[in-house]
Amino acid sequence: MRLASLLNITPGTRLAQPLLDEKGLILLNIGIVLSDSLVNRLLNMGITSVYIEDARTEDVVIEEAISQETRQEALQLVYSTLQSVQTSEQHPRQFYQDLNGRNIRRLFDTVLHEMKSKPDLLLSVSNIYTTDGFLYHHSVNVALMALAIGIEYGLSEKQLLDLGVGTLLHDIGKLRLPQEILNKPGRLTPEEYEIIKQHPMIGYEMLRQQDDISAVSAHVALQHHERVDGKGYPRGLKGDEMHIFGKITAVADVYEALTANRVYRKGHLPHEALELLLGACGTQFDREIVELFLKTVAIYPSGLTVKLNTGETGVIIRQNPIHPQRPVIRVLQDAQGRTVEPYEVNLMDHLTTLITACES
């Protein structure tokens, strides 16, 4: 299988991985034939690329850190939790009755067991979701990235559970903000930005009133927009004034947000987002956390179609764990765009060969 832009798909192509909606339900299952009308419907929903069957890459396996069933459970849990915030705005007490921290901790018991059973696996983050599903998929992806970093950092089991709960709910305060500001397609006014900056404190206060959510989990919501140079919000914390969970979540949150397609902009390519993170190392983000991020997350996941500075086009077929930014590529087209007999290029052996673009 390989990841392909819907704009480049030939009618009759089959889906190789299921698409999940914001509720964790299967939108389209494996094997569905993609017609022109179906492709247009997906594009209108904000989905720009999907995994497809391709005989040239049929041996490429997309190994996930967690099972599809666990991802679905996580989406269902975050969806029901965040929906309860919206439906209980006039009745806050109902939200605190609906939010069950024990269920979330049980979920992360499973997530951690699955992630730790694959210690050498680089985490691949899926950005294939509808525009309406951004907040829910974003929450799950940030939680998975934060846990991958936390495992590498050496956090204890209890700390990882607290981190997982906090990151899954880190944006819960956004549900109390005006949605027209949250999803505004243009630049925010200074007044609107001040409103947006309220969501970490709102989320923190909501979570602190829940007996099943620890204080340190609530601080994830409070600190995920803090920056180590003291220029973040809401409190302008600096350096070690930030909790380690805040430092971890800040990196995961920004990377996931940068690479996601939004109503108002197309997502950055993985290497572009990585360059932005590296450029802010030691100023906005903790250097050690960014370095751990680079070791644990597959910037170029298997199945991704990429273009090289040689002009060739190919598909990522496996990672180099020692240097995730230098994967192994199966070339499918030469520099002139002609289909060729597939051959492999290991970027660890070709240090002047670079990935210059990704199909998304």
mmCIF file of C-alpha atoms in Angstrom:
data_model
loop_
_atom_site.group_PDB
_atom_site.id
_atom_site.type_symbol
_atom_site.label_atom_id
_atom_site.label_comp_id
_atom_site.label_asym_id
_atom_site.label_seq_id
_atom_site.Cartn_x
_atom_site.Cartn_y
_atom_site.Cartn_z
ATOM 1 C CA MET A 1 0.000 0.000 0.000
ATOM 2 C CA ARG A 2 0.980 3.639 -0.295
ATOM 3 C CA LEU A 3 -0.350 7.041 0.686
ATOM 4 C CA ALA A 4 -1.681 8.958 -2.299
ATOM 5 C CA SER A 5 -3.216 12.362 -2.884
ATOM 6 C CA LEU A 6 -6.889 12.116 -3.801
ATOM 7 C CA LEU A 7 -6.160 14.550 -6.628
ATOM 8 C CA ASN A 8 -3.878 11.961 -8.272
ATOM 9 C CA ILE A 9 -6.010 8.845 -7.791
ATOM 10 C CA THR A 10 -7.321 6.931 -10.799
ATOM 11 C CA PRO A 11 -11.005 5.918 -10.537
ATOM 12 C CA GLY A 12 -11.235 2.235 -9.618
ATOM 13 C CA THR A 13 -8.388 2.391 -7.093
ATOM 14 C CA ARG A 14 -9.095 0.485 -3.869
ATOM 15 C CA LEU A 15 -8.734 1.794 -0.343
ATOM 16 C CA ALA A 16 -5.997 -0.011 1.643
ATOM 17 C CA GLN A 17 -6.760 1.334 5.130
ATOM 18 C CA PRO A 18 -10.091 2.256 6.734
ATOM 19 C CA LEU A 19 -11.043 5.897 7.201
ATOM 20 C CA LEU A 20 -12.389 6.831 10.631
ATOM 21 C CA ASP A 21 -14.727 9.710 11.373
ATOM 22 C CA GLU A 22 -14.508 11.970 14.425
ATOM 23 C CA LYS A 23 -16.495 9.446 16.486
ATOM 24 C CA GLY A 24 -14.069 6.617 15.754
ATOM 25 C CA LEU A 25 -16.582 4.946 13.441
ATOM 26 C CA ILE A 26 -15.472 3.507 10.102
ATOM 27 C CA LEU A 27 -16.314 5.986 7.364
ATOM 28 C CA LEU A 28 -14.962 3.812 4.536
ATOM 29 C CA ASN A 29 -13.544 0.317 4.920
ATOM 30 C CA ILE A 30 -10.627 -1.502 3.321
ATOM 31 C CA GLY A 31 -11.272 -2.565 -0.268
ATOM 32 C CA ILE A 32 -13.783 0.164 -1.129
ATOM 33 C CA VAL A 33 -13.440 1.225 -4.772
ATOM 34 C CA LEU A 34 -12.804 4.957 -5.064
ATOM 35 C CA SER A 35 -14.998 6.482 -7.767
ATOM 36 C CA ASP A 36 -14.849 10.104 -8.943
ATOM 37 C CA SER A 37 -17.940 10.972 -6.915
ATOM 38 C CA LEU A 38 -16.541 9.336 -3.768
ATOM 39 C CA VAL A 39 -13.212 11.129 -4.179
ATOM 40 C CA ASN A 40 -15.042 14.453 -4.520
ATOM 41 C CA ARG A 41 -17.066 13.750 -1.384
ATOM 42 C CA LEU A 42 -13.883 13.028 0.576
ATOM 43 C CA LEU A 43 -12.230 16.204 -0.712
ATOM 44 C CA ASN A 44 -15.286 18.219 0.324
ATOM 45 C CA MET A 45 -14.965 16.719 3.817
ATOM 46 C CA GLY A 46 -11.370 17.955 4.056
ATOM 47 C CA ILE A 47 -9.623 14.624 3.397
ATOM 48 C CA THR A 48 -6.790 15.127 0.901
ATOM 49 C CA SER A 49 -5.012 11.760 0.872
ATOM 50 C CA VAL A 50 -5.698 8.093 1.609
ATOM 51 C CA TYR A 51 -3.825 4.786 1.676
ATOM 52 C CA ILE A 52 -4.451 2.848 -1.534
ATOM 53 C CA GLU A 53 -3.630 -0.590 -2.903
ATOM 54 C CA ASP A 54 -0.720 -0.618 -5.353
ATOM 55 C CA ALA A 55 0.933 -3.776 -6.684
ATOM 56 C CA ARG A 56 4.344 -2.058 -6.641
ATOM 57 C CA THR A 57 4.110 -1.482 -2.885
ATOM 58 C CA GLU A 58 1.921 -4.388 -1.791
ATOM 59 C CA ASP A 59 4.620 -5.535 0.650
ATOM 60 C CA VAL A 60 4.714 -2.175 2.448
ATOM 61 C CA VAL A 61 3.172 -2.591 5.889
ATOM 62 C CA ILE A 62 1.986 0.379 7.917
ATOM 63 C CA GLU A 63 2.696 -0.844 11.428
ATOM 64 C CA GLU A 64 0.852 1.295 13.952
ATOM 65 C CA ALA A 65 1.883 1.886 17.553
ATOM 66 C CA ILE A 66 -1.646 0.998 18.676
ATOM 67 C CA SER A 67 -4.296 -1.227 17.118
ATOM 68 C CA GLN A 68 -7.167 0.143 15.062
ATOM 69 C CA GLU A 69 -9.560 -0.980 17.802
ATOM 70 C CA THR A 70 -7.667 0.990 20.450
ATOM 71 C CA ARG A 71 -7.514 4.090 18.232
ATOM 72 C CA GLN A 72 -11.257 3.815 17.655
ATOM 73 C CA GLU A 73 -11.850 3.516 21.397
ATOM 74 C CA ALA A 74 -9.679 6.588 22.021
ATOM 75 C CA LEU A 75 -11.566 8.615 19.415
ATOM 76 C CA GLN A 76 -14.923 7.526 20.798
ATOM 77 C CA LEU A 77 -13.848 8.476 24.313
ATOM 78 C CA VAL A 78 -12.478 11.901 23.419
ATOM 79 C CA TYR A 79 -15.494 12.576 21.175
ATOM 80 C CA SER A 80 -18.034 11.740 23.874
ATOM 81 C CA THR A 81 -16.063 13.718 26.471
ATOM 82 C CA LEU A 82 -15.682 16.852 24.362
ATOM 83 C CA GLN A 83 -19.262 16.640 23.120
ATOM 84 C CA SER A 84 -20.441 16.604 26.725
ATOM 85 C CA VAL A 85 -18.680 19.946 27.185
ATOM 86 C CA GLN A 86 -20.703 21.493 24.374
ATOM 87 C CA THR A 87 -24.046 19.985 25.356
ATOM 88 C CA SER A 88 -23.641 20.837 29.034
ATOM 89 C CA GLU A 89 -22.595 24.475 28.633
ATOM 90 C CA GLN A 90 -25.732 25.625 30.418
ATOM 91 C CA HIS A 91 -25.470 22.771 32.928
ATOM 92 C CA PRO A 92 -21.789 22.419 33.935
ATOM 93 C CA ARG A 93 -22.593 19.883 36.634
ATOM 94 C CA GLN A 94 -23.682 17.410 33.922
ATOM 95 C CA PHE A 95 -20.226 17.585 32.317
ATOM 96 C CA TYR A 96 -18.483 16.585 35.531
ATOM 97 C CA GLN A 97 -20.865 13.665 35.890
ATOM 98 C CA ASP A 98 -20.198 12.530 32.301
ATOM 99 C CA LEU A 99 -16.396 12.845 32.417
ATOM 100 C CA ASN A 100 -14.998 9.593 33.756
ATOM 101 C CA GLY A 101 -11.279 9.772 34.433
ATOM 102 C CA ARG A 102 -11.168 6.077 35.331
ATOM 103 C CA ASN A 103 -12.319 5.118 31.823
ATOM 104 C CA ILE A 104 -9.632 7.318 30.303
ATOM 105 C CA ARG A 105 -6.937 5.793 32.527
ATOM 106 C CA ARG A 106 -8.101 2.301 31.564
ATOM 107 C CA LEU A 107 -7.767 3.294 27.916
ATOM 108 C CA PHE A 108 -4.190 4.436 28.480
ATOM 109 C CA ASP A 109 -3.340 1.223 30.305
ATOM 110 C CA THR A 110 -4.103 -0.481 26.982
ATOM 111 C CA VAL A 111 -2.339 2.185 24.902
ATOM 112 C CA LEU A 112 0.855 1.922 26.953
ATOM 113 C CA HIS A 113 0.818 -1.876 26.857
ATOM 114 C CA GLU A 114 0.552 -1.817 23.063
ATOM 115 C CA MET A 115 3.189 0.886 22.602
ATOM 116 C CA LYS A 116 5.691 -0.785 24.931
ATOM 117 C CA SER A 117 5.235 -4.116 23.138
ATOM 118 C CA LYS A 118 6.863 -2.463 20.076
ATOM 119 C CA PRO A 119 9.865 -0.664 21.615
ATOM 120 C CA ASP A 120 11.735 -0.221 18.326
ATOM 121 C CA LEU A 121 8.752 1.055 16.337
ATOM 122 C CA LEU A 122 8.847 4.692 15.277
ATOM 123 C CA LEU A 123 5.473 6.334 15.825
ATOM 124 C CA SER A 124 3.575 7.179 12.628
ATOM 125 C CA VAL A 125 0.998 9.921 13.083
ATOM 126 C CA SER A 126 -2.105 9.822 10.904
ATOM 127 C CA ASN A 127 -3.380 13.151 9.595
ATOM 128 C CA ILE A 128 -6.101 11.549 7.480
ATOM 129 C CA TYR A 129 -9.328 12.891 8.890
ATOM 130 C CA THR A 130 -12.231 15.154 8.044
ATOM 131 C CA THR A 131 -12.151 18.873 8.738
ATOM 132 C CA ASP A 132 -14.853 18.402 11.379
ATOM 133 C CA GLY A 133 -12.783 15.715 13.061
ATOM 134 C CA PHE A 134 -9.643 17.816 13.636
ATOM 135 C CA LEU A 135 -9.981 18.397 17.383
ATOM 136 C CA TYR A 136 -10.682 14.719 18.163
ATOM 137 C CA HIS A 137 -7.944 13.201 15.986
ATOM 138 C CA HIS A 138 -5.543 15.962 17.061
ATOM 139 C CA SER A 139 -6.134 15.083 20.716
ATOM 140 C CA VAL A 140 -5.409 11.386 20.124
ATOM 141 C CA ASN A 141 -2.332 12.071 17.986
ATOM 142 C CA VAL A 142 -0.859 14.509 20.510
ATOM 143 C CA ALA A 143 -1.410 11.958 23.288
ATOM 144 C CA LEU A 144 0.391 9.228 21.309
ATOM 145 C CA MET A 145 3.343 11.474 20.436
ATOM 146 C CA ALA A 146 3.632 12.707 24.017
ATOM 147 C CA LEU A 147 3.611 9.139 25.339
ATOM 148 C CA ALA A 148 6.278 8.081 22.824
ATOM 149 C CA ILE A 149 8.473 10.952 24.031
ATOM 150 C CA GLY A 150 7.640 10.181 27.671
ATOM 151 C CA ILE A 151 8.612 6.521 27.300
ATOM 152 C CA GLU A 152 11.955 7.537 25.767
ATOM 153 C CA TYR A 153 12.443 10.125 28.527
ATOM 154 C CA GLY A 154 12.034 7.383 31.132
ATOM 155 C CA LEU A 155 8.816 8.456 32.826
ATOM 156 C CA SER A 156 7.268 5.958 35.255
ATOM 157 C CA GLU A 157 4.065 4.062 34.466
ATOM 158 C CA LYS A 158 2.018 6.383 36.685
ATOM 159 C CA GLN A 159 3.576 9.466 35.115
ATOM 160 C CA LEU A 160 2.811 8.133 31.635
ATOM 161 C CA LEU A 161 -0.820 7.521 32.591
ATOM 162 C CA ASP A 162 -1.121 11.060 33.949
ATOM 163 C CA LEU A 163 0.536 12.417 30.800
ATOM 164 C CA GLY A 164 -1.801 10.411 28.555
ATOM 165 C CA VAL A 165 -4.940 11.608 30.335
ATOM 166 C CA GLY A 166 -3.759 15.215 30.275
ATOM 167 C CA THR A 167 -2.774 15.243 26.615
ATOM 168 C CA LEU A 168 -6.007 13.592 25.483
ATOM 169 C CA LEU A 169 -7.913 16.438 27.161
ATOM 170 C CA HIS A 170 -5.372 19.249 26.672
ATOM 171 C CA ASP A 171 -7.645 21.272 24.369
ATOM 172 C CA ILE A 172 -10.866 20.751 26.301
ATOM 173 C CA GLY A 173 -11.034 24.467 27.117
ATOM 174 C CA LYS A 174 -11.497 25.277 23.418
ATOM 175 C CA LEU A 175 -15.028 23.922 23.616
ATOM 176 C CA ARG A 176 -15.931 26.904 25.802
ATOM 177 C CA LEU A 177 -14.733 29.405 23.175
ATOM 178 C CA PRO A 178 -16.821 30.928 20.352
ATOM 179 C CA GLN A 179 -16.531 28.460 17.470
ATOM 180 C CA GLU A 180 -16.587 31.273 14.902
ATOM 181 C CA ILE A 181 -13.297 32.525 16.375
ATOM 182 C CA LEU A 182 -11.814 29.056 16.797
ATOM 183 C CA ASN A 183 -12.437 28.169 13.133
ATOM 184 C CA LYS A 184 -11.949 31.609 11.618
ATOM 185 C CA PRO A 185 -10.356 31.202 8.157
ATOM 186 C CA GLY A 186 -8.432 34.483 8.286
ATOM 187 C CA ARG A 187 -5.993 36.135 10.661
ATOM 188 C CA LEU A 188 -7.289 36.701 14.182
ATOM 189 C CA THR A 189 -7.670 40.226 15.499
ATOM 190 C CA PRO A 190 -5.720 41.065 18.689
ATOM 191 C CA GLU A 191 -9.002 40.856 20.610
ATOM 192 C CA GLU A 192 -9.830 37.436 19.160
ATOM 193 C CA TYR A 193 -6.339 36.145 19.943
ATOM 194 C CA GLU A 194 -6.766 37.185 23.568
ATOM 195 C CA ILE A 195 -9.953 35.093 23.675
ATOM 196 C CA ILE A 196 -8.127 32.074 22.189
ATOM 197 C CA LYS A 197 -5.420 32.443 24.845
ATOM 198 C CA GLN A 198 -8.016 31.790 27.541
ATOM 199 C CA HIS A 199 -8.510 28.112 26.670
ATOM 200 C CA PRO A 200 -5.579 26.629 28.670
ATOM 201 C CA MET A 201 -6.824 28.201 31.906
ATOM 202 C CA ILE A 202 -10.443 27.275 31.141
ATOM 203 C CA GLY A 203 -9.416 23.664 30.468
ATOM 204 C CA TYR A 204 -7.312 23.521 33.616
ATOM 205 C CA GLU A 205 -10.161 24.784 35.790
ATOM 206 C CA MET A 206 -12.558 22.271 34.247
ATOM 207 C CA LEU A 207 -10.215 19.337 34.849
ATOM 208 C CA ARG A 208 -9.295 20.378 38.391
ATOM 209 C CA GLN A 209 -12.946 20.041 39.397
ATOM 210 C CA GLN A 210 -12.929 16.382 38.361
ATOM 211 C CA ASP A 211 -11.919 13.977 41.151
ATOM 212 C CA ASP A 212 -10.747 11.313 38.673
ATOM 213 C CA ILE A 213 -8.279 13.676 36.953
ATOM 214 C CA SER A 214 -4.985 14.316 38.758
ATOM 215 C CA ALA A 215 -3.642 17.826 39.299
ATOM 216 C CA VAL A 216 -0.621 17.082 37.114
ATOM 217 C CA SER A 217 -2.888 15.930 34.243
ATOM 218 C CA ALA A 218 -4.821 19.187 34.553
ATOM 219 C CA HIS A 219 -1.529 21.088 34.303
ATOM 220 C CA VAL A 220 -1.024 19.628 30.817
ATOM 221 C CA ALA A 221 -4.047 21.647 29.685
ATOM 222 C CA LEU A 222 -2.696 24.682 31.534
ATOM 223 C CA GLN A 223 0.872 24.556 30.196
ATOM 224 C CA HIS A 224 0.730 23.249 26.624
ATOM 225 C CA HIS A 225 1.078 26.783 25.192
ATOM 226 C CA GLU A 226 3.880 27.829 27.545
ATOM 227 C CA ARG A 227 7.342 28.228 25.989
ATOM 228 C CA VAL A 228 10.743 27.792 27.605
ATOM 229 C CA ASP A 229 11.736 31.390 26.751
ATOM 230 C CA GLY A 230 8.828 32.698 28.826
ATOM 231 C CA LYS A 231 6.897 34.028 25.815
ATOM 232 C CA GLY A 232 4.062 31.502 25.971
ATOM 233 C CA TYR A 233 0.714 31.748 27.706
ATOM 234 C CA PRO A 234 -1.266 31.913 29.979
ATOM 235 C CA ARG A 235 1.359 32.478 32.703
ATOM 236 C CA GLY A 236 4.570 33.155 30.774
ATOM 237 C CA LEU A 237 6.451 30.340 32.511
ATOM 238 C CA LYS A 238 10.147 30.072 31.717
ATOM 239 C CA GLY A 239 12.563 27.124 31.542
ATOM 240 C CA ASP A 240 12.229 24.806 34.509
ATOM 241 C CA GLU A 241 9.188 26.690 35.755
ATOM 242 C CA MET A 242 7.410 24.505 33.198
ATOM 243 C CA HIS A 243 6.500 20.960 34.198
ATOM 244 C CA ILE A 244 8.101 18.251 32.054
ATOM 245 C CA PHE A 245 4.584 17.318 30.854
ATOM 246 C CA GLY A 246 4.118 20.878 29.589
ATOM 247 C CA LYS A 247 7.425 20.759 27.712
ATOM 248 C CA ILE A 248 6.548 17.421 26.097
ATOM 249 C CA THR A 249 3.012 18.400 25.142
ATOM 250 C CA ALA A 250 4.141 21.729 23.670
ATOM 251 C CA VAL A 251 6.331 19.917 21.115
ATOM 252 C CA ALA A 252 3.750 17.239 20.252
ATOM 253 C CA ASP A 253 0.917 19.773 20.003
ATOM 254 C CA VAL A 254 2.773 22.140 17.684
ATOM 255 C CA TYR A 255 4.075 19.412 15.358
ATOM 256 C CA GLU A 256 0.636 17.793 15.007
ATOM 257 C CA ALA A 257 -1.067 21.147 14.446
ATOM 258 C CA LEU A 258 1.504 22.225 11.845
ATOM 259 C CA THR A 259 1.124 19.063 9.745
ATOM 260 C CA ALA A 260 -2.693 18.935 9.883
ATOM 261 C CA ASN A 261 -4.949 20.360 7.187
ATOM 262 C CA ARG A 262 -7.279 23.005 8.591
ATOM 263 C CA VAL A 263 -10.284 24.912 7.278
ATOM 264 C CA TYR A 264 -8.095 27.977 6.799
ATOM 265 C CA ARG A 265 -4.814 26.431 5.539
ATOM 266 C CA LYS A 266 -3.091 23.355 4.147
ATOM 267 C CA GLY A 267 -0.850 21.455 6.535
ATOM 268 C CA HIS A 268 2.937 21.798 6.402
ATOM 269 C CA LEU A 269 4.963 18.923 5.005
ATOM 270 C CA PRO A 270 6.686 16.824 7.715
ATOM 271 C CA HIS A 271 10.171 18.153 7.027
ATOM 272 C CA GLU A 272 8.881 21.737 7.025
ATOM 273 C CA ALA A 273 7.262 21.265 10.444
ATOM 274 C CA LEU A 274 10.457 19.621 11.687
ATOM 275 C CA GLU A 275 12.543 22.582 10.522
ATOM 276 C CA LEU A 276 10.238 24.941 12.425
ATOM 277 C CA LEU A 277 10.635 22.849 15.588
ATOM 278 C CA LEU A 278 14.416 22.701 15.221
ATOM 279 C CA GLY A 279 14.548 26.431 14.560
ATOM 280 C CA ALA A 280 12.751 27.056 17.858
ATOM 281 C CA CYS A 281 14.936 24.633 19.856
ATOM 282 C CA GLY A 282 16.206 26.197 23.053
ATOM 283 C CA THR A 283 13.936 29.226 22.662
ATOM 284 C CA GLN A 284 10.342 28.074 22.391
ATOM 285 C CA PHE A 285 10.936 24.369 22.963
ATOM 286 C CA ASP A 286 13.138 22.339 25.286
ATOM 287 C CA ARG A 287 16.092 21.005 23.272
ATOM 288 C CA GLU A 288 16.148 17.595 24.968
ATOM 289 C CA ILE A 289 12.446 17.041 24.264
ATOM 290 C CA VAL A 290 12.841 17.945 20.581
ATOM 291 C CA GLU A 291 15.776 15.524 20.315
ATOM 292 C CA LEU A 292 13.672 12.756 21.891
ATOM 293 C CA PHE A 293 10.851 13.617 19.491
ATOM 294 C CA LEU A 294 13.219 13.086 16.556
ATOM 295 C CA LYS A 295 14.160 9.649 17.917
ATOM 296 C CA THR A 296 10.606 8.406 18.474
ATOM 297 C CA VAL A 297 8.398 9.791 15.692
ATOM 298 C CA ALA A 298 8.562 8.764 12.030
ATOM 299 C CA ILE A 299 8.708 12.114 10.265
ATOM 300 C CA TYR A 300 8.423 10.229 6.966
ATOM 301 C CA PRO A 301 6.067 7.289 7.662
ATOM 302 C CA SER A 302 6.052 4.145 5.541
ATOM 303 C CA GLY A 303 3.793 4.418 2.510
ATOM 304 C CA LEU A 304 4.395 8.143 2.021
ATOM 305 C CA THR A 305 5.088 9.191 -1.588
ATOM 306 C CA VAL A 306 8.080 11.537 -1.815
ATOM 307 C CA LYS A 307 10.098 13.414 -4.419
ATOM 308 C CA LEU A 308 13.899 13.495 -4.212
ATOM 309 C CA ASN A 309 16.337 16.246 -5.182
ATOM 310 C CA THR A 310 17.458 13.896 -7.967
ATOM 311 C CA GLY A 311 14.020 14.318 -9.544
ATOM 312 C CA GLU A 312 13.018 10.725 -8.781
ATOM 313 C CA THR A 313 9.701 9.872 -7.108
ATOM 314 C CA GLY A 314 9.187 6.942 -4.759
ATOM 315 C CA VAL A 315 7.525 5.552 -1.658
ATOM 316 C CA ILE A 316 8.934 5.215 1.866
ATOM 317 C CA ILE A 317 9.108 1.466 2.524
ATOM 318 C CA ARG A 318 10.860 1.360 5.903
ATOM 319 C CA GLN A 319 12.532 3.497 8.535
ATOM 320 C CA ASN A 320 16.118 3.787 9.705
ATOM 321 C CA PRO A 321 15.625 3.776 13.510
ATOM 322 C CA ILE A 322 19.035 5.350 14.117
ATOM 323 C CA HIS A 323 18.229 8.255 11.777
ATOM 324 C CA PRO A 324 14.458 8.536 11.138
ATOM 325 C CA GLN A 325 14.967 11.461 8.752
ATOM 326 C CA ARG A 326 16.861 9.149 6.336
ATOM 327 C CA PRO A 327 14.405 6.362 5.401
ATOM 328 C CA VAL A 328 14.568 3.713 2.678
ATOM 329 C CA ILE A 329 12.691 4.635 -0.512
ATOM 330 C CA ARG A 330 11.402 2.496 -3.366
ATOM 331 C CA VAL A 331 11.757 4.596 -6.516
ATOM 332 C CA LEU A 332 8.825 4.276 -8.949
ATOM 333 C CA GLN A 333 9.508 7.137 -11.388
ATOM 334 C CA ASP A 334 12.701 8.597 -12.809
ATOM 335 C CA ALA A 335 13.584 12.290 -13.006
ATOM 336 C CA GLN A 336 11.582 12.630 -16.228
ATOM 337 C CA GLY A 337 8.454 11.224 -14.579
ATOM 338 C CA ARG A 338 8.661 7.914 -16.451
ATOM 339 C CA THR A 339 7.604 4.722 -14.678
ATOM 340 C CA VAL A 340 10.621 2.511 -13.987
ATOM 341 C CA GLU A 341 11.264 -0.950 -12.619
ATOM 342 C CA PRO A 342 11.169 -0.276 -8.857
ATOM 343 C CA TYR A 343 14.504 -0.070 -7.054
ATOM 344 C CA GLU A 344 15.476 0.917 -3.524
ATOM 345 C CA VAL A 345 17.473 3.900 -2.301
ATOM 346 C CA ASN A 346 18.633 3.947 1.320
ATOM 347 C CA LEU A 347 19.175 7.592 2.199
ATOM 348 C CA MET A 348 21.706 6.525 4.847
ATOM 349 C CA ASP A 349 23.913 5.346 1.967
ATOM 350 C CA HIS A 350 23.224 8.373 -0.259
ATOM 351 C CA LEU A 351 23.904 11.356 1.982
ATOM 352 C CA THR A 352 23.542 13.961 -0.775
ATOM 353 C CA THR A 353 20.100 12.662 -1.759
ATOM 354 C CA LEU A 354 17.331 14.590 -0.018
ATOM 355 C CA ILE A 355 13.544 14.477 0.211
ATOM 356 C CA THR A 356 12.259 17.733 -1.263
ATOM 357 C CA ALA A 357 8.497 17.161 -1.357
ATOM 358 C CA CYS A 358 5.775 14.815 -0.131
ATOM 359 C CA GLU A 359 2.506 13.917 -1.816
ATOM 360 C CA SER A 360 -0.371 14.898 0.424
#
